[in-house]
Amino acid sequence: GAGVSQSPSNKVTEKGKDVELRCDPISGHTALYWYRQSLGQGLEFLIYFQGNSAPDKSGLPSDRFSAERTGGSVSTLTIQRTQQEDSAVYLCASSLEILSENYGYTFGSGTRLTVV
Amino acid sequence: GQNIDQPTEMTATEGAIVQINCTYQTSGFNGLFWYQQHAGEAPTFLSYNVLDGLEEKGRFSSFLSRSKGYSYLLLKELQMKDSASYLCAVRDSGAGSYQLTFGKGTKLSVIP
């Protein structure tokens, strides 16, 4: 696609429910990244994919968080048993290769998750 | 680890020049990025510095001093549309070179 697409754009869920967030990167981009942005905080790295593999999952806050990527394209971030502290904007980004020096990442518009 | 500091908020007048500073303490360094983020939108790439000195791109310039762990973003001829958050991000070196560590961002308000 023309840009990085994320869905849904907004999600309100009840505490304890599971949620799935989707990211569709730019076609041909091999690297995909998930970040979390909480109010007043910087972007927090969650996980990175090169192709379908996730070499580094160390940023995932807890074992309630998981992510997968299939076909070297779409990625899904799943949060199980959501808690109120999970409320944040979840941003996905992609790049042609690892951190292009010409433009870094291309970000999606994010999914705003609110846990009530 | 990485520690990146930038001012939380700044205000400047339309037509003026503003400088947004960023200092970093990092275990490794392989480049510094600046992004612009309008409220409710995705961050967009502004500039990249890996060597010391000034990179100029139209109204925006970015400076880096690796020895001082310091960068700034300079915005000239400010326009109302420049009101946004500006994010400083450092790229790690070695095994973590795929990852960007972001500062908390500087919210710039441009006033008439």
PDB file of C-alpha atoms in Angstrom:
ATOM      1  CA  GLY A   1       0.000   0.000   0.000  1.00  0.00           C
ATOM      2  CA  ALA A   2       0.915   3.653  -0.143  1.00  0.00           C
ATOM      3  CA  GLY A   3       1.548   3.903   3.564  1.00  0.00           C
ATOM      4  CA  VAL A   4       1.520   1.908   6.774  1.00  0.00           C
ATOM      5  CA  SER A   5      -2.053   1.064   7.656  1.00  0.00           C
ATOM      6  CA  GLN A   6      -3.226   0.226  11.165  1.00  0.00           C
ATOM      7  CA  SER A   7      -6.595  -0.962  12.360  1.00  0.00           C
ATOM      8  CA  PRO A   8      -8.660  -0.253  14.263  1.00  0.00           C
ATOM      9  CA  SER A   9      -7.838   3.422  14.688  1.00  0.00           C
ATOM     10  CA  ASN A  10      -9.601   3.442  18.044  1.00  0.00           C
ATOM     11  CA  LYS A  11     -10.462   0.611  20.384  1.00  0.00           C
ATOM     12  CA  VAL A  12     -12.265   0.742  23.709  1.00  0.00           C
ATOM     13  CA  THR A  13     -12.258  -2.522  25.616  1.00  0.00           C
ATOM     14  CA  GLU A  14     -13.194  -3.751  29.036  1.00  0.00           C
ATOM     15  CA  LYS A  15     -10.509  -4.740  31.482  1.00  0.00           C
ATOM     16  CA  GLY A  16      -9.754  -8.438  31.166  1.00  0.00           C
ATOM     17  CA  LYS A  17     -10.714  -8.758  27.501  1.00  0.00           C
ATOM     18  CA  ASP A  18      -8.270  -9.674  24.739  1.00  0.00           C
ATOM     19  CA  VAL A  19      -7.561  -7.285  21.852  1.00  0.00           C
ATOM     20  CA  GLU A  20      -5.883  -7.646  18.479  1.00  0.00           C
ATOM     21  CA  LEU A  21      -4.218  -4.750  16.721  1.00  0.00           C
ATOM     22  CA  ARG A  22      -3.329  -5.005  13.069  1.00  0.00           C
ATOM     23  CA  CYS A  23      -0.551  -3.447  11.016  1.00  0.00           C
ATOM     24  CA  ASP A  24      -0.251  -3.569   7.237  1.00  0.00           C
ATOM     25  CA  PRO A  25       3.206  -2.258   6.275  1.00  0.00           C
ATOM     26  CA  ILE A  26       4.320  -0.648   3.049  1.00  0.00           C
ATOM     27  CA  SER A  27       4.565  -3.285   0.340  1.00  0.00           C
ATOM     28  CA  GLY A  28       8.101  -4.660   0.124  1.00  0.00           C
ATOM     29  CA  HIS A  29       9.214  -3.375   3.503  1.00  0.00           C
ATOM     30  CA  THR A  30      10.971  -6.236   5.231  1.00  0.00           C
ATOM     31  CA  ALA A  31      11.375  -4.679   8.661  1.00  0.00           C
ATOM     32  CA  LEU A  32       8.384  -3.971  10.903  1.00  0.00           C
ATOM     33  CA  TYR A  33       8.333  -2.394  14.348  1.00  0.00           C
ATOM     34  CA  TRP A  34       5.785  -1.961  17.118  1.00  0.00           C
ATOM     35  CA  TYR A  35       6.016   0.960  19.541  1.00  0.00           C
ATOM     36  CA  ARG A  36       3.743   2.162  22.317  1.00  0.00           C
ATOM     37  CA  GLN A  37       3.145   5.832  23.109  1.00  0.00           C
ATOM     38  CA  SER A  38       1.589   6.682  26.471  1.00  0.00           C
ATOM     39  CA  LEU A  39       0.456  10.161  27.464  1.00  0.00           C
ATOM     40  CA  GLY A  40       3.454  12.298  28.322  1.00  0.00           C
ATOM     41  CA  GLN A  41       5.878   9.485  27.563  1.00  0.00           C
ATOM     42  CA  GLY A  42       8.224   8.786  24.708  1.00  0.00           C
ATOM     43  CA  LEU A  43       7.743   6.032  22.214  1.00  0.00           C
ATOM     44  CA  GLU A  44       8.458   2.719  23.903  1.00  0.00           C
ATOM     45  CA  PHE A  45       9.892  -0.054  21.730  1.00  0.00           C
ATOM     46  CA  LEU A  46       7.925  -3.293  21.904  1.00  0.00           C
ATOM     47  CA  ILE A  47       9.100  -5.691  19.189  1.00  0.00           C
ATOM     48  CA  TYR A  48      10.779  -5.816  15.816  1.00  0.00           C
ATOM     49  CA  PHE A  49      10.321  -8.195  12.861  1.00  0.00           C
ATOM     50  CA  GLN A  50      12.716  -8.935  10.052  1.00  0.00           C
ATOM     51  CA  GLY A  51      10.580 -10.868   7.612  1.00  0.00           C
ATOM     52  CA  ASN A  52       8.436 -13.174   9.733  1.00  0.00           C
ATOM     53  CA  SER A  53      11.019 -13.541  12.478  1.00  0.00           C
ATOM     54  CA  ALA A  54      11.137 -11.504  15.665  1.00  0.00           C
ATOM     55  CA  PRO A  55      14.791 -11.429  16.735  1.00  0.00           C
ATOM     56  CA  ASP A  56      14.058  -9.192  19.692  1.00  0.00           C
ATOM     57  CA  LYS A  57      10.952  -9.466  21.850  1.00  0.00           C
ATOM     58  CA  SER A  58      12.569  -7.962  24.912  1.00  0.00           C
ATOM     59  CA  GLY A  59      10.451  -4.799  24.738  1.00  0.00           C
ATOM     60  CA  LEU A  60       7.165  -6.607  25.275  1.00  0.00           C
ATOM     61  CA  PRO A  61       5.969  -5.445  28.735  1.00  0.00           C
ATOM     62  CA  SER A  62       4.617  -8.803  29.904  1.00  0.00           C
ATOM     63  CA  ASP A  63       3.675 -12.269  28.731  1.00  0.00           C
ATOM     64  CA  ARG A  64       0.183 -10.931  28.051  1.00  0.00           C
ATOM     65  CA  PHE A  65       1.643  -9.303  24.950  1.00  0.00           C
ATOM     66  CA  SER A  66       2.459 -11.271  21.807  1.00  0.00           C
ATOM     67  CA  ALA A  67       2.938 -10.473  18.151  1.00  0.00           C
ATOM     68  CA  GLU A  68       3.209 -12.343  14.910  1.00  0.00           C
ATOM     69  CA  ARG A  69       3.845 -11.555  11.303  1.00  0.00           C
ATOM     70  CA  THR A  70       2.801 -13.731   8.404  1.00  0.00           C
ATOM     71  CA  GLY A  71       3.893 -13.753   4.784  1.00  0.00           C
ATOM     72  CA  GLY A  72       6.446 -11.064   5.527  1.00  0.00           C
ATOM     73  CA  SER A  73       3.602  -8.572   5.497  1.00  0.00           C
ATOM     74  CA  VAL A  74       0.737  -8.066   7.954  1.00  0.00           C
ATOM     75  CA  SER A  75       1.490  -8.129  11.663  1.00  0.00           C
ATOM     76  CA  THR A  76      -0.859  -8.591  14.604  1.00  0.00           C
ATOM     77  CA  LEU A  77      -0.161  -7.440  18.153  1.00  0.00           C
ATOM     78  CA  THR A  78      -2.302  -9.283  20.690  1.00  0.00           C
ATOM     79  CA  ILE A  79      -2.858  -8.169  24.257  1.00  0.00           C
ATOM     80  CA  GLN A  80      -4.514 -10.744  26.494  1.00  0.00           C
ATOM     81  CA  ARG A  81      -6.443  -9.932  29.666  1.00  0.00           C
ATOM     82  CA  THR A  82      -6.054  -6.195  29.114  1.00  0.00           C
ATOM     83  CA  GLN A  83      -5.295  -3.926  32.057  1.00  0.00           C
ATOM     84  CA  GLN A  84      -5.870  -0.193  32.416  1.00  0.00           C
ATOM     85  CA  GLU A  85      -2.129   0.474  32.187  1.00  0.00           C
ATOM     86  CA  ASP A  86      -2.239  -0.961  28.656  1.00  0.00           C
ATOM     87  CA  SER A  87      -4.130   2.152  27.529  1.00  0.00           C
ATOM     88  CA  ALA A  88      -1.910   3.926  25.007  1.00  0.00           C
ATOM     89  CA  VAL A  89      -1.428   4.587  21.313  1.00  0.00           C
ATOM     90  CA  TYR A  90       0.166   1.585  19.626  1.00  0.00           C
ATOM     91  CA  LEU A  91       2.252   2.621  16.631  1.00  0.00           C
ATOM     92  CA  CYS A  92       3.517   0.368  13.888  1.00  0.00           C
ATOM     93  CA  ALA A  93       6.349   1.327  11.547  1.00  0.00           C
ATOM     94  CA  SER A  94       8.090  -0.314   8.625  1.00  0.00           C
ATOM     95  CA  SER A  95      11.238   0.195   6.596  1.00  0.00           C
ATOM     96  CA  LEU A  96      12.786  -1.220   3.434  1.00  0.00           C
ATOM     97  CA  GLU A  97      15.777  -2.459   5.323  1.00  0.00           C
ATOM     98  CA  ILE A  98      16.958  -2.098   8.846  1.00  0.00           C
ATOM     99  CA  LEU A  99      16.758   1.614   9.636  1.00  0.00           C
ATOM    100  CA  SER A 100      17.180   3.297   6.278  1.00  0.00           C
ATOM    101  CA  GLU A 101      19.329   6.337   6.754  1.00  0.00           C
ATOM    102  CA  ASN A 102      17.259   8.258   4.238  1.00  0.00           C
ATOM    103  CA  TYR A 103      14.001   8.209   6.133  1.00  0.00           C
ATOM    104  CA  GLY A 104      14.261   5.944   9.138  1.00  0.00           C
ATOM    105  CA  TYR A 105      10.838   4.481   9.782  1.00  0.00           C
ATOM    106  CA  THR A 106       7.513   5.138   8.111  1.00  0.00           C
ATOM    107  CA  PHE A 107       4.898   5.107  10.849  1.00  0.00           C
ATOM    108  CA  GLY A 108       1.237   4.245  10.723  1.00  0.00           C
ATOM    109  CA  SER A 109      -1.320   6.522  12.372  1.00  0.00           C
ATOM    110  CA  GLY A 110      -1.623   4.184  15.319  1.00  0.00           C
ATOM    111  CA  THR A 111      -4.351   2.450  17.280  1.00  0.00           C
ATOM    112  CA  ARG A 112      -5.590   4.324  20.327  1.00  0.00           C
ATOM    113  CA  LEU A 113      -6.436   1.668  22.920  1.00  0.00           C
ATOM    114  CA  THR A 114      -8.523   2.563  25.945  1.00  0.00           C
ATOM    115  CA  VAL A 115      -9.099  -0.047  28.632  1.00  0.00           C
ATOM    116  CA  VAL A 116     -12.050   0.760  30.891  1.00  0.00           C
TER     117      VAL A 116
ATOM    118  CA  GLY B   1      20.956   1.819  27.975  1.00  0.00           C
ATOM    119  CA  GLN B   2      19.797   5.071  26.459  1.00  0.00           C
ATOM    120  CA  ASN B   3      18.716   8.319  28.059  1.00  0.00           C
ATOM    121  CA  ILE B   4      17.400  11.104  25.862  1.00  0.00           C
ATOM    122  CA  ASP B   5      16.361  14.520  27.129  1.00  0.00           C
ATOM    123  CA  GLN B   6      14.462  17.287  25.395  1.00  0.00           C
ATOM    124  CA  PRO B   7      12.400  20.186  26.702  1.00  0.00           C
ATOM    125  CA  THR B   8       8.765  19.328  27.265  1.00  0.00           C
ATOM    126  CA  GLU B   9       7.235  22.428  25.704  1.00  0.00           C
ATOM    127  CA  MET B  10       8.273  25.518  23.771  1.00  0.00           C
ATOM    128  CA  THR B  11       6.407  28.511  22.376  1.00  0.00           C
ATOM    129  CA  ALA B  12       7.567  30.674  19.490  1.00  0.00           C
ATOM    130  CA  THR B  13       6.140  33.382  17.250  1.00  0.00           C
ATOM    131  CA  GLU B  14       5.145  32.955  13.631  1.00  0.00           C
ATOM    132  CA  GLY B  15       8.013  34.016  11.352  1.00  0.00           C
ATOM    133  CA  ALA B  16      10.641  33.569  14.059  1.00  0.00           C
ATOM    134  CA  ILE B  17      13.398  30.983  14.523  1.00  0.00           C
ATOM    135  CA  VAL B  18      13.290  28.292  17.203  1.00  0.00           C
ATOM    136  CA  GLN B  19      15.925  25.799  18.347  1.00  0.00           C
ATOM    137  CA  ILE B  20      14.894  22.525  19.990  1.00  0.00           C
ATOM    138  CA  ASN B  21      17.692  20.830  21.885  1.00  0.00           C
ATOM    139  CA  CYS B  22      18.256  17.142  22.536  1.00  0.00           C
ATOM    140  CA  THR B  23      20.906  15.584  24.735  1.00  0.00           C
ATOM    141  CA  TYR B  24      21.596  11.897  24.963  1.00  0.00           C
ATOM    142  CA  GLN B  25      23.627   9.446  26.982  1.00  0.00           C
ATOM    143  CA  THR B  26      23.856   6.140  25.214  1.00  0.00           C
ATOM    144  CA  SER B  27      25.851   2.951  25.439  1.00  0.00           C
ATOM    145  CA  GLY B  28      26.217   2.961  21.658  1.00  0.00           C
ATOM    146  CA  PHE B  29      25.513   5.485  18.927  1.00  0.00           C
ATOM    147  CA  ASN B  30      24.862   5.045  15.247  1.00  0.00           C
ATOM    148  CA  GLY B  31      22.860   8.090  14.240  1.00  0.00           C
ATOM    149  CA  LEU B  32      20.216  10.511  15.428  1.00  0.00           C
ATOM    150  CA  PHE B  33      16.810  11.143  13.887  1.00  0.00           C
ATOM    151  CA  TRP B  34      14.299  13.947  14.279  1.00  0.00           C
ATOM    152  CA  TYR B  35      10.598  13.323  13.702  1.00  0.00           C
ATOM    153  CA  GLN B  36       7.600  15.646  13.627  1.00  0.00           C
ATOM    154  CA  GLN B  37       4.294  14.487  15.076  1.00  0.00           C
ATOM    155  CA  HIS B  38       1.068  16.465  14.776  1.00  0.00           C
ATOM    156  CA  ALA B  39      -1.569  15.698  17.371  1.00  0.00           C
ATOM    157  CA  GLY B  40      -3.332  12.428  16.604  1.00  0.00           C
ATOM    158  CA  GLU B  41      -1.104  11.668  13.642  1.00  0.00           C
ATOM    159  CA  ALA B  42       1.874   9.453  12.875  1.00  0.00           C
ATOM    160  CA  PRO B  43       5.419  10.721  13.405  1.00  0.00           C
ATOM    161  CA  THR B  44       7.038  11.770  10.130  1.00  0.00           C
ATOM    162  CA  PHE B  45      10.758  11.808   9.363  1.00  0.00           C
ATOM    163  CA  LEU B  46      12.513  15.185   9.343  1.00  0.00           C
ATOM    164  CA  SER B  47      16.262  14.589   9.454  1.00  0.00           C
ATOM    165  CA  TYR B  48      19.119  12.212  10.135  1.00  0.00           C
ATOM    166  CA  ASN B  49      22.621  12.985  11.468  1.00  0.00           C
ATOM    167  CA  VAL B  50      25.418  10.510  11.979  1.00  0.00           C
ATOM    168  CA  LEU B  51      28.451  12.770  11.565  1.00  0.00           C
ATOM    169  CA  ASP B  52      29.157  15.990  13.438  1.00  0.00           C
ATOM    170  CA  GLY B  53      27.870  19.148  11.860  1.00  0.00           C
ATOM    171  CA  LEU B  54      24.817  20.773  10.382  1.00  0.00           C
ATOM    172  CA  GLU B  55      22.385  19.211   7.912  1.00  0.00           C
ATOM    173  CA  GLU B  56      20.123  21.718   6.198  1.00  0.00           C
ATOM    174  CA  LYS B  57      16.808  20.923   4.554  1.00  0.00           C
ATOM    175  CA  GLY B  58      14.841  23.977   3.560  1.00  0.00           C
ATOM    176  CA  ARG B  59      13.448  25.682   6.666  1.00  0.00           C
ATOM    177  CA  PHE B  60      14.659  22.856   8.906  1.00  0.00           C
ATOM    178  CA  SER B  61      18.249  22.170   9.959  1.00  0.00           C
ATOM    179  CA  SER B  62      19.663  19.626  12.377  1.00  0.00           C
ATOM    180  CA  PHE B  63      22.993  19.717  14.172  1.00  0.00           C
ATOM    181  CA  LEU B  64      24.966  16.973  15.879  1.00  0.00           C
ATOM    182  CA  SER B  65      27.950  16.932  18.233  1.00  0.00           C
ATOM    183  CA  ARG B  66      28.819  13.350  19.098  1.00  0.00           C
ATOM    184  CA  SER B  67      31.474  14.317  21.639  1.00  0.00           C
ATOM    185  CA  LYS B  68      28.915  16.364  23.570  1.00  0.00           C
ATOM    186  CA  GLY B  69      26.005  13.963  23.092  1.00  0.00           C
ATOM    187  CA  TYR B  70      24.018  16.895  21.751  1.00  0.00           C
ATOM    188  CA  SER B  71      21.761  17.702  18.844  1.00  0.00           C
ATOM    189  CA  TYR B  72      19.409  20.483  17.949  1.00  0.00           C
ATOM    190  CA  LEU B  73      16.658  21.016  15.432  1.00  0.00           C
ATOM    191  CA  LEU B  74      16.435  24.538  14.037  1.00  0.00           C
ATOM    192  CA  LEU B  75      13.194  25.731  12.504  1.00  0.00           C
ATOM    193  CA  LYS B  76      13.284  28.991  10.535  1.00  0.00           C
ATOM    194  CA  GLU B  77      10.465  31.244   9.312  1.00  0.00           C
ATOM    195  CA  LEU B  78       8.023  29.507  11.599  1.00  0.00           C
ATOM    196  CA  GLN B  79       4.544  28.833  10.296  1.00  0.00           C
ATOM    197  CA  MET B  80       1.409  27.992  12.247  1.00  0.00           C
ATOM    198  CA  LYS B  81       1.467  24.496  10.754  1.00  0.00           C
ATOM    199  CA  ASP B  82       4.796  23.870  12.507  1.00  0.00           C
ATOM    200  CA  SER B  83       2.875  23.528  15.785  1.00  0.00           C
ATOM    201  CA  ALA B  84       3.548  19.884  16.629  1.00  0.00           C
ATOM    202  CA  SER B  85       5.660  17.625  18.815  1.00  0.00           C
ATOM    203  CA  TYR B  86       9.257  17.096  17.758  1.00  0.00           C
ATOM    204  CA  LEU B  87      10.819  13.776  18.669  1.00  0.00           C
ATOM    205  CA  CYS B  88      14.533  13.140  18.986  1.00  0.00           C
ATOM    206  CA  ALA B  89      15.540   9.489  18.493  1.00  0.00           C
ATOM    207  CA  VAL B  90      18.894   7.767  18.768  1.00  0.00           C
ATOM    208  CA  ARG B  91      19.887   4.671  16.856  1.00  0.00           C
ATOM    209  CA  ASP B  92      21.910   2.174  18.800  1.00  0.00           C
ATOM    210  CA  SER B  93      24.968   0.448  17.446  1.00  0.00           C
ATOM    211  CA  GLY B  94      25.819  -3.202  17.263  1.00  0.00           C
ATOM    212  CA  ALA B  95      23.143  -5.739  18.070  1.00  0.00           C
ATOM    213  CA  GLY B  96      20.552  -3.065  18.763  1.00  0.00           C
ATOM    214  CA  SER B  97      21.081  -1.082  15.594  1.00  0.00           C
ATOM    215  CA  TYR B  98      17.582  -1.798  14.307  1.00  0.00           C
ATOM    216  CA  GLN B  99      16.009   0.017  17.215  1.00  0.00           C
ATOM    217  CA  LEU B 100      15.373   3.687  17.749  1.00  0.00           C
ATOM    218  CA  THR B 101      15.118   5.032  21.297  1.00  0.00           C
ATOM    219  CA  PHE B 102      12.914   8.113  21.444  1.00  0.00           C
ATOM    220  CA  GLY B 103      12.872  11.077  23.754  1.00  0.00           C
ATOM    221  CA  LYS B 104       9.535  12.180  25.197  1.00  0.00           C
ATOM    222  CA  GLY B 105       9.167  14.867  22.570  1.00  0.00           C
ATOM    223  CA  THR B 106       9.010  18.663  22.621  1.00  0.00           C
ATOM    224  CA  LYS B 107       5.594  20.195  22.055  1.00  0.00           C
ATOM    225  CA  LEU B 108       6.049  23.373  20.003  1.00  0.00           C
ATOM    226  CA  SER B 109       3.289  25.957  19.903  1.00  0.00           C
ATOM    227  CA  VAL B 110       3.561  28.637  17.222  1.00  0.00           C
ATOM    228  CA  ILE B 111       1.598  31.774  18.048  1.00  0.00           C
ATOM    229  CA  PRO B 112       0.615  34.657  15.753  1.00  0.00           C
TER     230      PRO B 112
END
